[in-house]
Each structure stands twice: as structure tokens, then as C-alpha cells.
Amino acid sequence: MLKKLLKLLNNLIFFQISSKNEVLSHNIKYFERLEGVDLKLVNILKKVSLNYPIAIMANGGKRDLKTQRMLFNAGKTKTMNSKHLTGNAADVSPVINGRININSELDLAYMCGYIKAVADMECVQLTQGCKWKRKSIADNKKNGFLDMYHQELI
């Protein structure tokens, strides 16, 4: 039943829903930023955006080498071998009151958990920048590179 409902929702025109359950707009930028990203990941993010109580927005998807190098040199990424280069990663953020919410670690953690749950339901393996290979967000924050926005196909 749930799979049929998710399939039906996936076929509807894509709308983002605010935390007040109002239709914000048909978000063209959402798809533009995911151009070139693997369809498995795009479909997971579409399903999340249709069901998650807070709007989400894609900050980035597939990157070229020049952009990756610029981010690497600025310290915004730790590798030149990113899954963004192959279209197997995307960065997403919660949107609250029309603004990308980068200040609430709790909102980001909830969003990551929801994305992971939807991916698990669809049997799509993901790794996330909030945990990487560590046991917890706190451990990753202390000993690694915390990238709460990053979603990556395994």
C-alpha cells in the first residue's frame, strides 16, 4: 500500500510543501541543480520533498572538475575524488520560512534521518556527510568532516 502511494506521489507534478503544508511553488531550481545526478538519488529526494513536513532544496548536484577544485581549495570539500563529479551525490538543505536553514543542526539531523529512511524503504544504499563511516553525528563532528547536506549513493 505504501509503495503504491509513493509511486502515485512520484508521478504527480512536483511541488514543495512548507512546514504549514502550503504549496510554495513549482520549484524549477530544484531540478536544475540535480541535473546530471543519478535518477535513483533524484527519485529519493523527490519522495522526501513530497512527504517531509519541511521544504527541502537542492544546493548542488553534479560538479565539473573546475568547481570541485575551487571548493577543495576553499576548504569546502576534503577530496578531489568526490561522488559529485560522477553525479552520484547531491547536497540538500531544509528551507524554513523561505530561507535555507543552515543554522539548525537538529533540523539537518532530522532531514538526514528522513532521507536515509526513504532510501532504505526503496532499497537504495546511501552514505551521508552527517555520519560518513562514524557511529554518530557527534563523533563525526569531533573527529571528521561534518557535511550535513551531503547525500551520496554507495
Short mmCIF file of C-alpha atoms in Angstrom, two decimals, residues 51-134:
data_model
loop_
_atom_site.label_atom_id
_atom_site.label_comp_id
_atom_site.label_asym_id
_atom_site.label_seq_id
_atom_site.Cartn_x
_atom_site.Cartn_y
_atom_site.Cartn_z
CA ASN A 51 6.34 13.84 2.28
CA TYR A 52 8.72 15.65 4.61
CA PRO A 53 6.98 18.33 6.75
CA ILE A 54 9.67 20.94 5.98
CA ALA A 55 10.55 22.02 2.43
CA ILE A 56 13.96 20.91 1.19
CA MET A 57 16.07 22.38 -1.58
CA ALA A 58 19.00 21.05 -3.57
CA ASN A 59 22.11 23.18 -3.10
CA GLY A 60 24.19 21.20 -5.57
CA GLY A 61 24.46 18.07 -7.62
CA LYS A 62 26.86 17.02 -10.34
CA ARG A 63 30.02 19.15 -10.49
CA ASP A 64 32.71 19.67 -13.05
CA LEU A 65 36.39 19.35 -12.13
CA LYS A 66 36.89 23.13 -12.09
CA THR A 67 34.14 23.64 -9.50
CA GLN A 68 35.42 20.73 -7.41
CA ARG A 69 38.94 22.19 -7.43
CA MET A 70 37.60 25.61 -6.38
CA LEU A 71 35.67 24.07 -3.46
CA PHE A 72 38.68 21.95 -2.50
CA ASN A 73 41.00 24.99 -2.48
CA ALA A 74 38.46 26.88 -0.34
CA GLY A 75 38.29 24.01 2.19
CA LYS A 76 34.62 23.29 1.41
CA THR A 77 35.41 19.72 0.40
CA LYS A 78 38.11 17.33 1.53
CA THR A 79 38.65 15.41 -1.71
CA MET A 80 39.19 15.83 -5.41
CA ASN A 81 37.63 12.38 -5.87
CA SER A 82 34.07 13.41 -5.00
CA LYS A 83 30.95 11.48 -5.97
CA HIS A 84 29.62 14.87 -7.14
CA LEU A 85 31.94 14.52 -10.15
CA THR A 86 30.10 11.40 -11.33
CA GLY A 87 26.58 12.55 -10.43
CA ASN A 88 26.31 10.14 -7.51
CA ALA A 89 25.91 12.82 -4.81
CA ALA A 90 23.76 15.83 -4.01
CA ASP A 91 23.67 18.46 -1.29
CA VAL A 92 20.26 19.35 0.19
CA SER A 93 19.09 21.72 2.91
CA PRO A 94 15.85 22.31 4.80
CA VAL A 95 14.02 25.52 3.88
CA ILE A 96 12.16 27.32 6.66
CA ASN A 97 10.15 30.48 6.04
CA GLY A 98 11.53 30.62 2.50
CA ARG A 99 15.19 30.56 3.59
CA ILE A 100 17.74 27.79 3.55
CA ASN A 101 18.25 26.80 7.17
CA ILE A 102 21.95 26.18 7.79
CA ASN A 103 21.97 27.11 11.46
CA SER A 104 19.92 24.31 12.95
CA GLU A 105 21.94 21.13 13.35
CA LEU A 106 18.80 19.46 14.72
CA ASP A 107 16.75 20.26 11.58
CA LEU A 108 19.62 18.96 9.44
CA ALA A 109 19.87 15.78 11.52
CA TYR A 110 16.11 15.12 11.20
CA MET A 111 16.30 15.73 7.45
CA CYS A 112 19.23 13.29 7.12
CA GLY A 113 17.34 10.65 9.08
CA TYR A 114 14.25 11.05 6.93
CA ILE A 115 16.26 10.84 3.70
CA LYS A 116 18.02 7.71 4.97
CA ALA A 117 14.68 6.11 5.92
CA VAL A 118 13.19 6.75 2.46
CA ALA A 119 16.34 5.39 0.79
CA ASP A 120 16.16 2.27 2.98
CA MET A 121 12.49 1.76 2.03
CA GLU A 122 13.48 1.93 -1.64
CA CYS A 123 16.49 -0.40 -1.10
CA VAL A 124 18.90 2.33 -2.20
CA GLN A 125 22.16 2.43 -0.27
CA LEU A 126 23.22 5.90 0.84
CA THR A 127 26.01 7.35 2.88
CA GLN A 128 25.62 10.81 4.36
CA GLY A 129 28.02 13.56 5.27
CA CYS A 130 26.49 13.79 8.73
CA LYS A 131 27.95 10.40 9.68
CA TRP A 132 30.28 9.11 6.96
CA LYS A 133 31.68 5.88 8.44
CA ARG A 134 31.43 7.01 12.05
#
